[in-house]
RNA sequence: GAGCCCGUAGCUCAGCCGGUAGAGCACAUGACUUUUAAUCAUGGGGUCGCGGGUUCGACUCCCGCCGGGCUCACCA
């Protein structure tokens, strides 16, 4: 037997084989390596807090049960660093406290194993809070080795593909995803406190509407029907507004867009959309500031946040500037004085914007804005004065027929919010859709589609309302100083390997 | 979709002008009973992403492919 083992071990190193061998040895000792029934009585952080004043070298009679993952073994297992979801606690395994059968189990433990420990609390002379182990329970024998303890897992691809490993190894990754949860929880609470009703609307759409984007297509077998993963919840939320379900409602959920992947784009992403009856886009500006600033204050304890090289001041109020005004200031071209699409296209192209052939006046202005202004909007600003022809769901601006009552909020050069006074005139809405369909016919793949039932709903009457969308992923990126959207999405979209 | 860059042990990384691969951690064996990136000694571990080509000889040079990152385009 011993000779056989020697032969195996002299061959190719195989971590898994070694651990399977230990697993078998544990079973031979009558130990269940995936034991049920061990319930920890305290977590590491709780013990840290409770025994904060325990002096170095002091012992207590307090028995505790802790559980976690073995992240370090020192002095042949005499000292174990046990990590749980809250922090680290040291375990002391000494022959004076552990029975011989427990010492035999100890020898079969590896880095990465999940164990439960029952013992007595003390603080070592060197100041480490420690459990003197009296009993060990193997909760999950790990068959695969962890990444290197000091450098952790740095390979970006592996971090995204095997997020569980990233989370085991990186407190930063754990903190980011916890903050994401906290941000969404606070957002939800603030909305509910303000009287908003949370709803869920379909992910599967017969007509993909509510935004200008390419949809994912799928198929329903029983109905033998092409369906689309939603690109936005907007048209269904407005149907609920028509129904009078609530004057204020919101949805926080996923959207799917069949477009490129980048550090700021994931094919599925999360957004907040909310609608408030008897309000307009100005109300939505206040709402945007309130939500984002309050979330920052509650989650980060400050409204002054670092992002990369910048420091961003989120304390309201935020300035409001029109798109045309910003382009005029940054690029020296006054689009409001250009009265036709041809002149606007020429001007935009001169500013370095790329444009489709038949681009409208509004598309030209937007392209000029994207080329010359967007990147410079680091501090929060509400950009107003959106062109009508790129805003088919927004109410006209009565002061200028080329514009609508819409704004996008920019922070760090990114669009983080998009809002408008919603069209509730069904005839106007139909005209807007028809203009979009015309653009579609002329090759604009992302022009919005006519949703007949939505127009029908408007014909029953929707109260005047303000609507707002906030991209959750980008908000979380901002508030967690994360350089990539993949850092704030636990399982970002990846091409399958092999 | 295009351009640039990257892929070497389980992990983190070296590897020069082409001569068939190294370290640390991890692992195994031993020492060590108050360590904390424990330490010390010894040892094992490689389809150099994959496939071609050039060459006496390729981790290294060339081509193609796969996967990833960044930038651009599209978009939020």
Coordinates of N, CA and C in Angstrom, one line a residue, chain A residues 147-300:
Chain A
X147 N -6.4 29.4 -5.9 CA -5.3 30.2 -6.4 C -4.3 30.7 -5.4
X148 N -3.2 31.3 -5.8 CA -2.1 31.7 -4.9 C -2.6 32.6 -3.9
X149 N -2.2 32.4 -2.6 CA -2.8 33.1 -1.5 C -2.5 34.6 -1.5
X150 N -1.3 34.9 -1.9 CA -0.8 36.3 -1.8 C -1.3 37.2 -2.9
X151 N -1.1 36.8 -4.2 CA -1.5 37.6 -5.3 C -2.9 37.4 -5.7
X152 N -3.5 36.3 -5.2 CA -4.9 36.0 -5.5 C -5.1 35.6 -7.0
X153 N -6.3 35.8 -7.5 CA -6.6 35.5 -8.9 C -6.6 36.7 -9.7
X154 N -5.6 36.9 -10.6 CA -5.6 38.2 -11.3 C -6.0 38.0 -12.8
X155 N -6.0 36.8 -13.2 CA -6.4 36.6 -14.6 C -7.9 37.0 -14.8
X156 N -8.1 38.0 -15.7 CA -9.4 38.6 -15.8 C -10.4 37.6 -16.3
X157 N -10.0 36.8 -17.3 CA -10.9 35.9 -17.9 C -11.4 34.9 -16.9
X158 N -10.5 34.3 -16.1 CA -10.9 33.3 -15.1 C -11.8 34.0 -14.0
X159 N -11.5 35.2 -13.7 CA -12.3 35.9 -12.7 C -13.7 36.0 -13.1
X160 N -14.0 36.2 -14.4 CA -15.4 36.3 -14.9 C -16.0 35.0 -15.1
X161 N -15.2 34.1 -15.6 CA -15.7 32.7 -16.0 C -16.0 31.9 -14.7
X162 N -15.1 32.1 -13.7 CA -15.3 31.3 -12.5 C -15.4 32.3 -11.4
X163 N -16.5 33.0 -11.3 CA -16.7 34.1 -10.4 C -16.6 33.6 -8.9
X164 N -17.0 32.3 -8.7 CA -16.9 31.8 -7.4 C -15.4 31.8 -6.9
X165 N -14.5 31.6 -7.8 CA -13.0 31.6 -7.3 C -12.6 33.1 -7.1
X166 N -13.1 34.0 -7.9 CA -12.8 35.4 -7.7 C -13.3 35.8 -6.3
X167 N -14.5 35.4 -6.0 CA -15.2 35.8 -4.8 C -14.4 35.2 -3.6
X168 N -14.0 34.0 -3.7 CA -13.3 33.4 -2.6 C -12.0 34.2 -2.3
X169 N -11.3 34.6 -3.4 CA -10.0 35.2 -3.3 C -10.0 36.7 -3.1
X170 N -11.0 37.4 -3.5 CA -11.0 38.9 -3.5 C -12.0 39.5 -2.7
X171 N -11.6 40.2 -1.6 CA -12.5 40.9 -0.8 C -13.1 42.1 -1.6
X172 N -12.3 42.6 -2.5 CA -12.8 43.7 -3.3 C -14.0 43.3 -4.2
X173 N -13.9 42.1 -4.8 CA -15.0 41.7 -5.6 C -16.2 41.4 -4.8
X174 N -16.0 40.8 -3.6 CA -17.1 40.6 -2.7 C -17.8 41.9 -2.3
X175 N -16.9 42.9 -2.0 CA -17.5 44.2 -1.6 C -18.3 44.8 -2.7
X176 N -17.8 44.8 -3.9 CA -18.5 45.4 -5.0 C -19.9 44.8 -5.2
X177 N -20.0 43.5 -5.2 CA -21.3 42.9 -5.4 C -22.2 43.1 -4.2
X178 N -21.6 43.1 -3.0 CA -22.5 43.5 -1.9 C -23.0 44.9 -2.0
X179 N -22.1 45.8 -2.4 CA -22.6 47.2 -2.6 C -23.7 47.3 -3.7
X180 N -23.5 46.5 -4.7 CA -24.6 46.5 -5.7 C -25.9 46.1 -5.1
X181 N -25.9 45.1 -4.3 CA -27.2 44.7 -3.6 C -27.7 45.8 -2.7
X182 N -26.8 46.4 -2.0 CA -27.2 47.5 -1.1 C -27.8 48.7 -1.8
X183 N -27.1 49.0 -3.0 CA -27.6 50.2 -3.8 C -29.0 49.9 -4.3
X184 N -29.3 48.7 -4.8 CA -30.6 48.4 -5.3 C -31.6 48.4 -4.1
X185 N -31.2 47.9 -3.0 CA -32.1 47.8 -1.8 C -32.5 49.2 -1.4
X186 N -31.5 50.1 -1.3 CA -31.8 51.5 -0.9 C -32.7 52.2 -2.0
X187 N -32.4 52.0 -3.2 CA -33.2 52.6 -4.3 C -34.7 52.1 -4.2
X188 N -34.9 50.8 -4.0 CA -36.2 50.3 -3.8 C -36.9 50.9 -2.6
X189 N -36.2 51.0 -1.5 CA -36.8 51.5 -0.3 C -37.2 53.0 -0.5
X190 N -36.3 53.8 -1.1 CA -36.6 55.2 -1.3 C -37.9 55.3 -2.2
X191 N -38.0 54.5 -3.2 CA -39.2 54.6 -4.1 C -40.4 54.2 -3.4
X192 N -40.4 53.1 -2.6 CA -41.6 52.7 -1.9 C -42.0 53.7 -0.9
X193 N -41.0 54.3 -0.2 CA -41.3 55.4 0.8 C -42.0 56.5 0.1
X194 N -41.7 56.8 -1.1 CA -42.4 57.9 -1.8 C -43.6 57.5 -2.5
X195 N -44.1 56.3 -2.2 CA -45.5 55.9 -2.7 C -45.4 55.2 -4.0
X196 N -44.3 54.7 -4.5 CA -44.2 54.0 -5.7 C -44.6 52.5 -5.5
X197 N -45.3 52.0 -6.5 CA -45.6 50.6 -6.5 C -44.7 49.8 -7.4
X198 N -44.1 48.7 -6.9 CA -43.2 48.0 -7.7 C -44.0 46.9 -8.5
X199 N -43.7 46.9 -9.8 CA -44.4 45.9 -10.7 C -43.4 45.1 -11.5
X200 N -43.9 44.1 -12.1 CA -43.1 43.3 -13.1 C -43.8 43.2 -14.4
X201 N -43.2 43.4 -15.5 CA -43.8 43.4 -16.8 C -43.0 42.4 -17.6
X202 N -43.6 42.0 -18.8 CA -43.0 40.8 -19.5 C -41.6 41.0 -20.0
X203 N -40.8 39.9 -20.0 CA -39.5 39.9 -20.6 C -39.7 39.5 -22.0
X204 N -40.7 38.7 -22.3 CA -40.9 38.2 -23.7 C -42.0 39.1 -24.4
X205 N -41.5 39.7 -25.4 CA -42.4 40.7 -26.1 C -42.7 40.2 -27.5
X206 N -43.9 40.4 -27.9 CA -44.3 40.2 -29.3 C -43.7 41.3 -30.2
X207 N -43.8 42.5 -29.7 CA -43.2 43.7 -30.4 C -42.2 44.3 -29.4
X208 N -40.9 44.3 -29.8 CA -39.9 44.8 -28.9 C -39.9 46.4 -29.0
X209 N -40.4 47.0 -28.0 CA -40.5 48.5 -28.0 C -40.0 49.2 -26.8
X210 N -40.1 50.5 -26.9 CA -39.7 51.3 -25.7 C -38.3 51.8 -25.8
X211 N -37.6 51.4 -26.8 CA -36.2 51.9 -26.9 C -35.8 51.7 -28.4
X212 N -34.7 52.3 -28.7 CA -34.1 52.0 -30.1 C -32.9 51.1 -29.9
X213 N -33.1 49.8 -30.2 CA -32.1 48.8 -30.0 C -32.4 47.6 -30.8
X214 N -31.4 46.8 -31.0 CA -31.6 45.5 -31.7 C -32.0 44.4 -30.6
X215 N -33.0 43.7 -30.8 CA -33.5 42.7 -29.8 C -32.9 41.3 -30.1
X216 N -32.9 40.5 -29.0 CA -32.7 39.1 -29.2 C -34.0 38.4 -29.6
X217 N -33.9 37.5 -30.5 CA -35.1 36.8 -31.0 C -35.2 35.4 -30.4
X218 N -36.3 35.0 -30.0 CA -36.5 33.6 -29.5 C -37.8 33.1 -30.1
X219 N -38.1 31.9 -29.7 CA -39.3 31.2 -30.3 C -40.1 30.5 -29.3
X220 N -41.4 30.7 -29.3 CA -42.2 30.0 -28.3 C -42.8 28.8 -29.1
X221 N -42.5 27.6 -28.6 CA -42.9 26.4 -29.4 C -44.5 26.2 -29.4
X222 N -45.1 26.2 -28.3 CA -46.5 25.9 -28.2 C -47.3 26.9 -29.0
X223 N -46.9 28.2 -29.0 CA -47.7 29.2 -29.8 C -47.1 29.3 -31.2
X224 N -46.0 28.6 -31.4 CA -45.3 28.8 -32.7 C -45.1 30.2 -33.1
X225 N -44.5 30.9 -32.2 CA -44.5 32.4 -32.3 C -43.0 32.9 -32.0
X226 N -42.6 33.9 -32.9 CA -41.4 34.6 -32.7 C -41.6 35.6 -31.5
X227 N -40.8 35.5 -30.5 CA -40.8 36.5 -29.4 C -39.5 37.1 -29.3
X228 N -39.5 38.3 -28.7 CA -38.3 39.0 -28.5 C -38.0 39.3 -27.0
X229 N -36.8 39.1 -26.6 CA -36.4 39.5 -25.2 C -36.5 41.0 -25.2
X230 N -37.1 41.5 -24.1 CA -37.4 43.0 -24.1 C -36.2 43.8 -24.2
X231 N -36.3 44.9 -24.9 CA -35.2 45.9 -24.9 C -35.5 47.0 -23.9
X232 N -36.8 47.1 -23.4 CA -37.2 48.1 -22.4 C -38.6 47.7 -21.9
X233 N -38.9 48.1 -20.7 CA -40.2 47.8 -20.1 C -41.2 48.9 -20.4
X234 N -40.8 50.0 -21.0 CA -41.6 51.2 -21.1 C -43.0 51.1 -21.5
X235 N -43.3 50.4 -22.6 CA -44.6 50.4 -23.1 C -45.6 49.6 -22.2
X236 N -45.1 48.6 -21.5 CA -46.0 47.9 -20.6 C -46.2 48.7 -19.3
X237 N -45.2 49.3 -18.9 CA -45.4 50.2 -17.7 C -46.4 51.3 -17.9
X238 N -46.4 51.8 -19.1 CA -47.4 52.8 -19.5 C -48.8 52.3 -19.6
X239 N -48.9 51.0 -20.1 CA -50.2 50.4 -20.1 C -50.8 50.3 -18.7
X240 N -49.9 50.0 -17.7 CA -50.3 50.0 -16.3 C -50.8 51.4 -15.8
X241 N -50.1 52.4 -16.4 CA -50.5 53.8 -16.0 C -51.9 54.0 -16.6
X242 N -52.1 53.6 -17.8 CA -53.5 53.7 -18.4 C -54.5 53.1 -17.5
X243 N -54.1 51.9 -17.0 CA -55.1 51.1 -16.2 C -55.3 51.7 -14.8
X244 N -54.5 52.7 -14.5 CA -54.6 53.4 -13.2 C -54.3 52.5 -12.0
X245 N -53.4 51.5 -12.3 CA -52.9 50.6 -11.2 C -52.3 51.4 -10.0
X246 N -51.6 52.4 -10.4 CA -51.0 53.3 -9.3 C -50.6 54.6 -10.0
X247 N -50.6 55.7 -9.3 CA -50.1 57.0 -9.9 C -48.6 56.9 -10.0
X248 N -48.0 56.1 -9.2 CA -46.5 56.0 -9.3 C -46.2 54.5 -9.3
X249 N -45.4 54.2 -10.3 CA -45.0 52.8 -10.3 C -43.6 52.7 -10.9
X250 N -42.9 51.5 -10.6 CA -41.6 51.3 -11.1 C -41.3 49.8 -11.3
X251 N -40.3 49.6 -12.1 CA -39.7 48.2 -12.2 C -38.2 48.3 -12.2
X252 N -37.6 47.4 -11.5 CA -36.1 47.3 -11.5 C -35.9 45.9 -12.1
X253 N -35.4 45.8 -13.3 CA -35.3 44.5 -13.9 C -34.4 44.5 -15.1
X254 N -34.2 43.4 -15.8 CA -33.3 43.2 -16.8 C -33.8 43.6 -18.2
X255 N -32.9 44.2 -19.0 CA -33.2 44.4 -20.4 C -32.2 43.7 -21.2
X256 N -32.5 43.4 -22.5 CA -31.6 42.6 -23.3 C -31.4 43.4 -24.6
X257 N -30.2 43.6 -25.0 CA -30.0 44.3 -26.3 C -28.9 43.5 -27.0
X258 N -29.2 43.2 -28.3 CA -28.3 42.4 -29.1 C -27.3 43.3 -29.8
X259 N -26.4 43.8 -29.0 CA -25.4 44.7 -29.5 C -24.0 44.4 -28.9
X260 N -23.1 45.3 -29.2 CA -21.7 45.0 -28.8 C -21.5 44.9 -27.3
X261 N -20.4 44.2 -27.0 CA -20.0 44.1 -25.6 C -18.8 45.0 -25.4
X262 N -18.8 45.7 -24.3 CA -17.6 46.6 -24.0 C -17.5 46.8 -22.5
X263 N -16.5 47.6 -22.1 CA -16.4 47.8 -20.6 C -17.7 48.5 -20.0
X264 N -18.5 49.0 -20.9 CA -19.7 49.7 -20.4 C -21.0 49.1 -20.9
X265 N -20.9 48.0 -21.7 CA -22.1 47.3 -22.2 C -22.1 45.8 -22.0
X266 N -23.1 45.3 -21.4 CA -23.4 43.9 -21.3 C -24.7 43.6 -22.0
X267 N -24.8 42.5 -22.8 CA -26.0 42.3 -23.5 C -27.3 42.2 -22.6
X268 N -27.1 41.8 -21.4 CA -28.3 41.9 -20.4 C -27.8 42.9 -19.4
X269 N -28.6 43.8 -19.1 CA -28.3 44.8 -18.1 C -29.6 45.2 -17.3
X270 N -29.4 45.9 -16.2 CA -30.5 46.1 -15.3 C -30.8 47.6 -15.3
X271 N -32.1 47.9 -15.4 CA -32.5 49.3 -15.3 C -33.6 49.5 -14.3
X272 N -33.7 50.7 -13.8 CA -34.9 51.2 -13.1 C -35.7 52.0 -14.1
X273 N -37.0 51.7 -14.2 CA -37.9 52.6 -14.9 C -39.0 52.9 -14.0
X274 N -39.3 54.2 -14.0 CA -40.4 54.6 -13.1 C -41.3 55.6 -13.8
X275 N -42.6 55.7 -13.5 CA -43.6 56.6 -14.0 C -44.3 57.2 -12.9
X276 N -44.5 58.5 -13.1 CA -45.3 59.3 -12.1 C -46.3 60.1 -12.7
X277 N -47.6 59.8 -12.4 CA -48.7 60.6 -13.0 C -48.7 62.0 -12.5
X278 N -49.2 62.9 -13.4 CA -49.4 64.3 -13.1 C -48.0 65.0 -12.8
X279 N -47.0 64.4 -13.3 CA -45.6 65.0 -13.2 C -45.0 65.2 -14.6
X280 N -43.9 65.9 -14.7 CA -43.3 66.0 -16.0 C -41.8 65.8 -15.9
X281 N -41.1 66.1 -16.9 CA -39.6 65.8 -16.9 C -38.9 66.6 -15.9
X282 N -39.4 67.8 -15.5 CA -38.7 68.5 -14.5 C -38.7 67.8 -13.1
X283 N -39.9 67.2 -12.9 CA -40.0 66.4 -11.6 C -39.0 65.2 -11.7
X284 N -38.8 64.7 -12.9 CA -37.9 63.6 -13.0 C -36.4 64.0 -12.8
X285 N -36.1 65.2 -13.0 CA -34.7 65.7 -12.7 C -34.5 65.7 -11.2
X286 N -35.5 66.2 -10.5 CA -35.4 66.1 -9.0 C -35.3 64.7 -8.5
X287 N -36.1 63.8 -9.1 CA -36.1 62.4 -8.7 C -34.7 61.8 -8.9
X288 N -34.2 62.1 -10.1 CA -32.8 61.5 -10.4 C -31.8 62.0 -9.4
X289 N -31.8 63.3 -9.1 CA -30.8 63.8 -8.1 C -31.1 63.2 -6.8
X290 N -32.3 63.1 -6.4 CA -32.7 62.6 -5.1 C -32.2 61.1 -4.9
X291 N -32.6 60.3 -5.9 CA -32.2 58.9 -5.8 C -30.7 58.7 -5.8
X292 N -30.0 59.3 -6.7 CA -28.6 59.0 -6.8 C -27.8 59.6 -5.7
X293 N -28.1 60.8 -5.3 CA -27.4 61.4 -4.2 C -27.7 60.7 -2.9
X294 N -29.0 60.4 -2.7 CA -29.3 59.7 -1.4 C -28.7 58.3 -1.3
X295 N -28.7 57.6 -2.4 CA -28.1 56.3 -2.4 C -26.6 56.4 -2.1
X296 N -25.9 57.4 -2.7 CA -24.5 57.6 -2.4 C -24.3 57.8 -1.0
X297 N -25.1 58.7 -0.4 CA -25.0 59.1 1.0 C -25.2 57.9 1.9
X298 N -26.2 57.1 1.6 CA -26.5 55.9 2.5 C -25.6 54.8 2.3
X299 N -25.1 54.5 1.1 CA -24.3 53.4 0.8 C -22.8 53.7 1.1
X300 N -22.4 54.9 0.7 CA -21.0 55.2 0.8 C -20.7 56.2 1.9

